[in-house]
Coordinates of C-alpha atoms in Angstrom, one line a residue:
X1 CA 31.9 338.4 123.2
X2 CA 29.7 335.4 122.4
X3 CA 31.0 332.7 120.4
X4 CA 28.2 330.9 118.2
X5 CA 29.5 327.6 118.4
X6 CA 28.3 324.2 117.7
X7 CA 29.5 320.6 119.0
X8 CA 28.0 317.7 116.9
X9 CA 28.2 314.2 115.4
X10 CA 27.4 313.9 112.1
X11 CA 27.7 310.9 109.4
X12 CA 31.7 310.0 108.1
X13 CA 32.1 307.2 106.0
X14 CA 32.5 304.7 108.4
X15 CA 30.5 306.5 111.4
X16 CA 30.2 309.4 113.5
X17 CA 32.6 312.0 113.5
X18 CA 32.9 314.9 116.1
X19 CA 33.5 318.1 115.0
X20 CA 33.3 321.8 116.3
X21 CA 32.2 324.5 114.3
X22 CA 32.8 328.3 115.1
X23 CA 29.9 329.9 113.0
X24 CA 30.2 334.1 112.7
X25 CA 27.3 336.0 111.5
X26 CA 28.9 336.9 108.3
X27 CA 30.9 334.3 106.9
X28 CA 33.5 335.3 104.6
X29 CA 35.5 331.9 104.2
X30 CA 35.5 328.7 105.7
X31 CA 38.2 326.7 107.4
X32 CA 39.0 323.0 108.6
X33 CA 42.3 323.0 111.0
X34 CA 43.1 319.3 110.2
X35 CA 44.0 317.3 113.4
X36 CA 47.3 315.6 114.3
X37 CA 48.1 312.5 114.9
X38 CA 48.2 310.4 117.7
X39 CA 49.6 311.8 120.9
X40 CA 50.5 315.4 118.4
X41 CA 46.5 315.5 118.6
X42 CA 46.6 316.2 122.3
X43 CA 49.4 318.4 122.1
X44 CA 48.0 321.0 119.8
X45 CA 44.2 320.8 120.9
X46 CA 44.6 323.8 122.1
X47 CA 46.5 325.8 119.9
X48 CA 44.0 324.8 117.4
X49 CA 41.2 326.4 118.9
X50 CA 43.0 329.9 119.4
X51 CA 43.5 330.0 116.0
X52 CA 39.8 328.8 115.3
X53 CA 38.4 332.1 117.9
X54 CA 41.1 333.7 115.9
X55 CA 39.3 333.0 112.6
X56 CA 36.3 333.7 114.3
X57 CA 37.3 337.6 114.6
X58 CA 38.0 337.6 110.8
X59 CA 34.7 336.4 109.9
X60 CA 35.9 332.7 109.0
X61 CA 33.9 329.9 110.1
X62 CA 36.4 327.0 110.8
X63 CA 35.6 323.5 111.7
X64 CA 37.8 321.1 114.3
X65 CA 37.2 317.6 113.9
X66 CA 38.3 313.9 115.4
X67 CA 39.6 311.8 112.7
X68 CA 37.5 308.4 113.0
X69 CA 38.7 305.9 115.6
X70 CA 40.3 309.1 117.4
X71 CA 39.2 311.4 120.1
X72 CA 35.4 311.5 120.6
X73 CA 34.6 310.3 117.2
X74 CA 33.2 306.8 116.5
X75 CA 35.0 303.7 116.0
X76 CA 38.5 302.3 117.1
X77 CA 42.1 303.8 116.1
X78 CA 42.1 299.7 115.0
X79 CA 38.9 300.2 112.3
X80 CA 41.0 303.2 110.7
X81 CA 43.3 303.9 107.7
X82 CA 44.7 306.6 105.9
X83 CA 42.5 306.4 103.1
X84 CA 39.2 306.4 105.5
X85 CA 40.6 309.2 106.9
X86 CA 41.3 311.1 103.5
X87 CA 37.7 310.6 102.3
X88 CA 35.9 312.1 105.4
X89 CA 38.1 315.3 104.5
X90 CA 36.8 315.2 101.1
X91 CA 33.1 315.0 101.8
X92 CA 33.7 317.6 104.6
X93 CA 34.9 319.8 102.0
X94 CA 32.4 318.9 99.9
X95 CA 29.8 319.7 102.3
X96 CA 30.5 323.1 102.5
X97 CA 30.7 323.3 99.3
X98 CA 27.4 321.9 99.2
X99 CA 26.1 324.5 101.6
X100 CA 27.3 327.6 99.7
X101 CA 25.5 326.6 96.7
X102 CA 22.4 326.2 98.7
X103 CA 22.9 329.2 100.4
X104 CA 23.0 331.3 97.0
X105 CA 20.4 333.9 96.7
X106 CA 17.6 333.3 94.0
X107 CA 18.9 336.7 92.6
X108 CA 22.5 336.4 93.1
X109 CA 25.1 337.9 90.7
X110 CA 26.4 335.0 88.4
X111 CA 29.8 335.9 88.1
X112 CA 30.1 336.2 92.1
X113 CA 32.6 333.5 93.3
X114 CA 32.2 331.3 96.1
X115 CA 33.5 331.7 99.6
X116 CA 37.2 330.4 99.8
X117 CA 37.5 327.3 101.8
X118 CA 41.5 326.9 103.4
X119 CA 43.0 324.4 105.1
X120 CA 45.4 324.5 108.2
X121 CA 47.9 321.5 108.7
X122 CA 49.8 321.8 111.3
X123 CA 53.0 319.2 112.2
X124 CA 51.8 315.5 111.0
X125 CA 48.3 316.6 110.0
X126 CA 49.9 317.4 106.6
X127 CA 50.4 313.3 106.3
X128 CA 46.7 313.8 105.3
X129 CA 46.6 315.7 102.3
X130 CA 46.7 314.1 98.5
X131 CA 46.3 316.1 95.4
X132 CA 42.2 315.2 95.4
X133 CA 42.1 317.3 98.6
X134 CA 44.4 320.0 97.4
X135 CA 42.2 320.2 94.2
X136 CA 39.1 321.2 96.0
X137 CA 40.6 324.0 98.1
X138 CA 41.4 327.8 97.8
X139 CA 44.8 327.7 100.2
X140 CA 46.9 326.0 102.2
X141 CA 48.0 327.1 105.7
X142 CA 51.2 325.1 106.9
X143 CA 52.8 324.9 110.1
X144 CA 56.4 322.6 110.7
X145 CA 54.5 320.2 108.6
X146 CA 55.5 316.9 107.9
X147 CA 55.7 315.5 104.6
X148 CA 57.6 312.4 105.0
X149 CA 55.6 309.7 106.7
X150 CA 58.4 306.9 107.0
X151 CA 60.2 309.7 109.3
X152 CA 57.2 310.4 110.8
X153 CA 56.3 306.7 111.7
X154 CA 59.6 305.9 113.0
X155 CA 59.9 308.7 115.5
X156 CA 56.9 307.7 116.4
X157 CA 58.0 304.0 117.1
X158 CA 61.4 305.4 118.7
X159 CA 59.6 308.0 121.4
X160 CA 57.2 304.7 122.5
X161 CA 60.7 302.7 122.7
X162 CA 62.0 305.8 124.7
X163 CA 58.9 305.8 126.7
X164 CA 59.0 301.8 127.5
X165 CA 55.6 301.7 126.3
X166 CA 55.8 299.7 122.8
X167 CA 55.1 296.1 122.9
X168 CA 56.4 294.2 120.6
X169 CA 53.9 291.2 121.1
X170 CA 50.6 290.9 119.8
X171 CA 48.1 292.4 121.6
X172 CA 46.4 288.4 121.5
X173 CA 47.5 285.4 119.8
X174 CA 47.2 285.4 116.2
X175 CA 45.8 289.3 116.2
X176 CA 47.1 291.5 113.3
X177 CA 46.7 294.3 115.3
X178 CA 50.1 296.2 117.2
X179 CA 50.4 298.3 119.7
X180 CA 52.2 301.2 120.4
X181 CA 52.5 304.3 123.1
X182 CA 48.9 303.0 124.0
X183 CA 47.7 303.0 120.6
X184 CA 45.9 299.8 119.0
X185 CA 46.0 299.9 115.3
X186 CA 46.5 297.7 112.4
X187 CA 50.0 297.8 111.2
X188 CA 48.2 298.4 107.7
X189 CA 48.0 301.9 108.9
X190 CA 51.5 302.8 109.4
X191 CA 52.3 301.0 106.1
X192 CA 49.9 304.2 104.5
X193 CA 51.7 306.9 106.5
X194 CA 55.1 305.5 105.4
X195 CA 54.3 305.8 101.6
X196 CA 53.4 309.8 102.2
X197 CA 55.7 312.2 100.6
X198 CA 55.8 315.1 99.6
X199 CA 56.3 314.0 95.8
X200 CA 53.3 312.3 95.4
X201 CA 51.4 315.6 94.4
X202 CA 50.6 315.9 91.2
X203 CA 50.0 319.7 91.4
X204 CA 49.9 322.6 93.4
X205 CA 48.0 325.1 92.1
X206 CA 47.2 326.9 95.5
X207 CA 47.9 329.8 97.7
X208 CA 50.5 328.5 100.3
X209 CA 51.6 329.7 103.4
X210 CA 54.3 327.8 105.2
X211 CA 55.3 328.9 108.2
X212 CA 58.8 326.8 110.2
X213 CA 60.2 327.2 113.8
X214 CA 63.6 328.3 113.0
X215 CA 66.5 329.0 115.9
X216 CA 68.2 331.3 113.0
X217 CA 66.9 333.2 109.7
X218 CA 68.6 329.6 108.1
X219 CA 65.9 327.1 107.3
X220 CA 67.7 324.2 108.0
X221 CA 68.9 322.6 104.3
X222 CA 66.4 319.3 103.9
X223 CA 63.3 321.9 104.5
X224 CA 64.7 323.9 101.8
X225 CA 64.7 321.3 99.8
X226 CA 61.2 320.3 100.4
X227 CA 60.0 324.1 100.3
X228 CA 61.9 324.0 96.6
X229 CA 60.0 321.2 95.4
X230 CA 56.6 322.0 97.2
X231 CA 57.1 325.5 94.8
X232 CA 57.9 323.9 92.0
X233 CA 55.2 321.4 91.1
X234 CA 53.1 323.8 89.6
X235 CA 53.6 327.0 87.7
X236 CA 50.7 328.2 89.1
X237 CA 51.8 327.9 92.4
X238 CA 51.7 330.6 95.4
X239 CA 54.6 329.8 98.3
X240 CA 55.3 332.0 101.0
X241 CA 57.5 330.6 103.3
X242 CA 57.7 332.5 107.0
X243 CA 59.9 331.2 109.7
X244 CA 59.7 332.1 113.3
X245 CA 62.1 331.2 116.5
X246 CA 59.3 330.7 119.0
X247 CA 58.2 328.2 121.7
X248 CA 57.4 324.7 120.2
X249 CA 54.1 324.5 122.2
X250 CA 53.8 320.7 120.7
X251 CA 56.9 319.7 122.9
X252 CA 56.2 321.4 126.5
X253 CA 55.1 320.1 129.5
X254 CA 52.6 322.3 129.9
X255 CA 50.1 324.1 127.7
X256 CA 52.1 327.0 126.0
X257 CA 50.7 328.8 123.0
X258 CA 52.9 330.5 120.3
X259 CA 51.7 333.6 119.7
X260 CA 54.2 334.6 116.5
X261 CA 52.2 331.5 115.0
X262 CA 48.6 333.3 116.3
X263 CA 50.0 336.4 115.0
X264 CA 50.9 334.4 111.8
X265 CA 47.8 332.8 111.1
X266 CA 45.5 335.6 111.7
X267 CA 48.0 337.9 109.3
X268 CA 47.8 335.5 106.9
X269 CA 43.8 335.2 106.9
X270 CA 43.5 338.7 106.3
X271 CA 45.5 338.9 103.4
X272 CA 44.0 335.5 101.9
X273 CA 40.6 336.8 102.1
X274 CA 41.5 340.5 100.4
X275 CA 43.1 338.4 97.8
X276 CA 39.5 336.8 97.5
X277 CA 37.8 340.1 97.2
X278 CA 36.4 340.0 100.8
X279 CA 36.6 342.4 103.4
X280 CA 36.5 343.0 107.2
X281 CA 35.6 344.9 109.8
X282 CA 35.3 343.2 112.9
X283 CA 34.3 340.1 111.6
X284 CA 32.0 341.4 109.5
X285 CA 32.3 340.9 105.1

């Protein structure tokens, strides 16, 4: 079957961003798979884009994009923060948005909602979100996310210690940028990952699905905790929490998909859009 896909650079807020988009005939929703950070990018590339052909089946166009300074976007990892990073999101989001009301026949029904747009965070991609993002979306798709960026950054420090690859000089005399497992950023950067938690939302109002790799039907008792909170924030929150005792593709040597979290995803699509009111047959609303 052919795939109508697009590869392009268009305009972020600071400069070009790559991005691939997976377009199907009939488009019933939209969604971004929000990449990883740092080496985690690399390690999921391809698990992404499963579940992207995946979404392509359903009739859901999804987009993949490089953050800026990352991959074969513009710019240098060095240029980038958190915030930057956060608002090419937004206008992403905002774009399709922008589209769909475009898109709206002359003679269109009134009370006819828009497409849903979901997101899909997957292991430190979640480090991304803030409740502006959350606000413009229809659902959330989780995967072993991580929430707490001052864990995040120093398992990120340790593994380059591990690795002999940090160095704990300046890159050049009087620079203020660091390096670390090959990766030349401003120390600015990991200060905004730090602050990420999971309590900084001020609602979540959204469909959830969280999905954990589990080697027993016991979520372990801190990702209880979190999964408690993340439910709680809102009253008009939606959590379904789904765990699975499957390869951790992220950590092998080699490229390994999961295909419970396939199998997951896709599941989980389906349902999400006959919630909407859409329906499919073969890819088709």
């Amino acid at each position: 079957m052919m795939i109508n896909m697009t590869a392009k650079f268009y305009s972020g807020n600071a400069g070009p961003l790559f991005q691939l988009k997976r377009s199907p005939e009939n488009i019933c929703a939209y969604i971004i798979y929000v990449t990883p950070l740092f080496e985690q990018a690399n390690q999921t590339r391809h698990m992404q884009t499963r579940l992207a052909l995946n979404a392509y089946q359903l009739g859901v166009e999804s987009l993949i994009y490089d953050h800026y300074g990352c991959g074969d976007s513009g710019g240098e990892l060095s240029q980038a923060s958190l915030s930057l990073w956060q608002q090419d999101l937004i206008a992403q989001i905002n774009a399709i948005k922008a589209k769909m009301a475009q898109d709206v026949p002359f003679n269109a029904n009134p009370s006819s909602k828009p497409k849903p747009i979901y997101l899909s965070c997957l292991l430190s991609s979640a480090l991304v979100l803030n409740s502006d993002i959350i606000a413009l979306i229809d659902g959330l798709l989780l995967a072993q996310p991580e929430f707490n960026g001052k864990r995040f950054v120093q398992q990120f420090k340790r593994l380059a210690l591990a690795s002999n690859l940090t160095k704990t000089n300046n890159i050049e005399q009087n620079s203020t940028e660091i390096e670390i497992a090959g990766y030349v950023m401003q120390p600015s950067l990991l200060d905004e990952l730090s602050q990420q938690t999971l309590t900084q939302y001020e609602s979540i109002d959204k469909h959830c699905h969280w999905l954990e790799w589990s080697d027993s039907d016991q979520l372990p008792m801190a990702r209880a905790k979190q999964q408690q909170l993340f439910s709680t924030k809102s009253s008009d929150s939606s959590l379904t929490v789904s765990a699975i005792n499957d390869v951790k593709f992220w950590q092998s040597t080699e490229l390994t998909l999961s295909e419970k979290m396939l199998s997951f995803e896709e599941q989980t699509l389906r349902n999400l859009l006959k919630e909407a009111g859409s329906t499919e047959q073969g890819g088709s609303c």
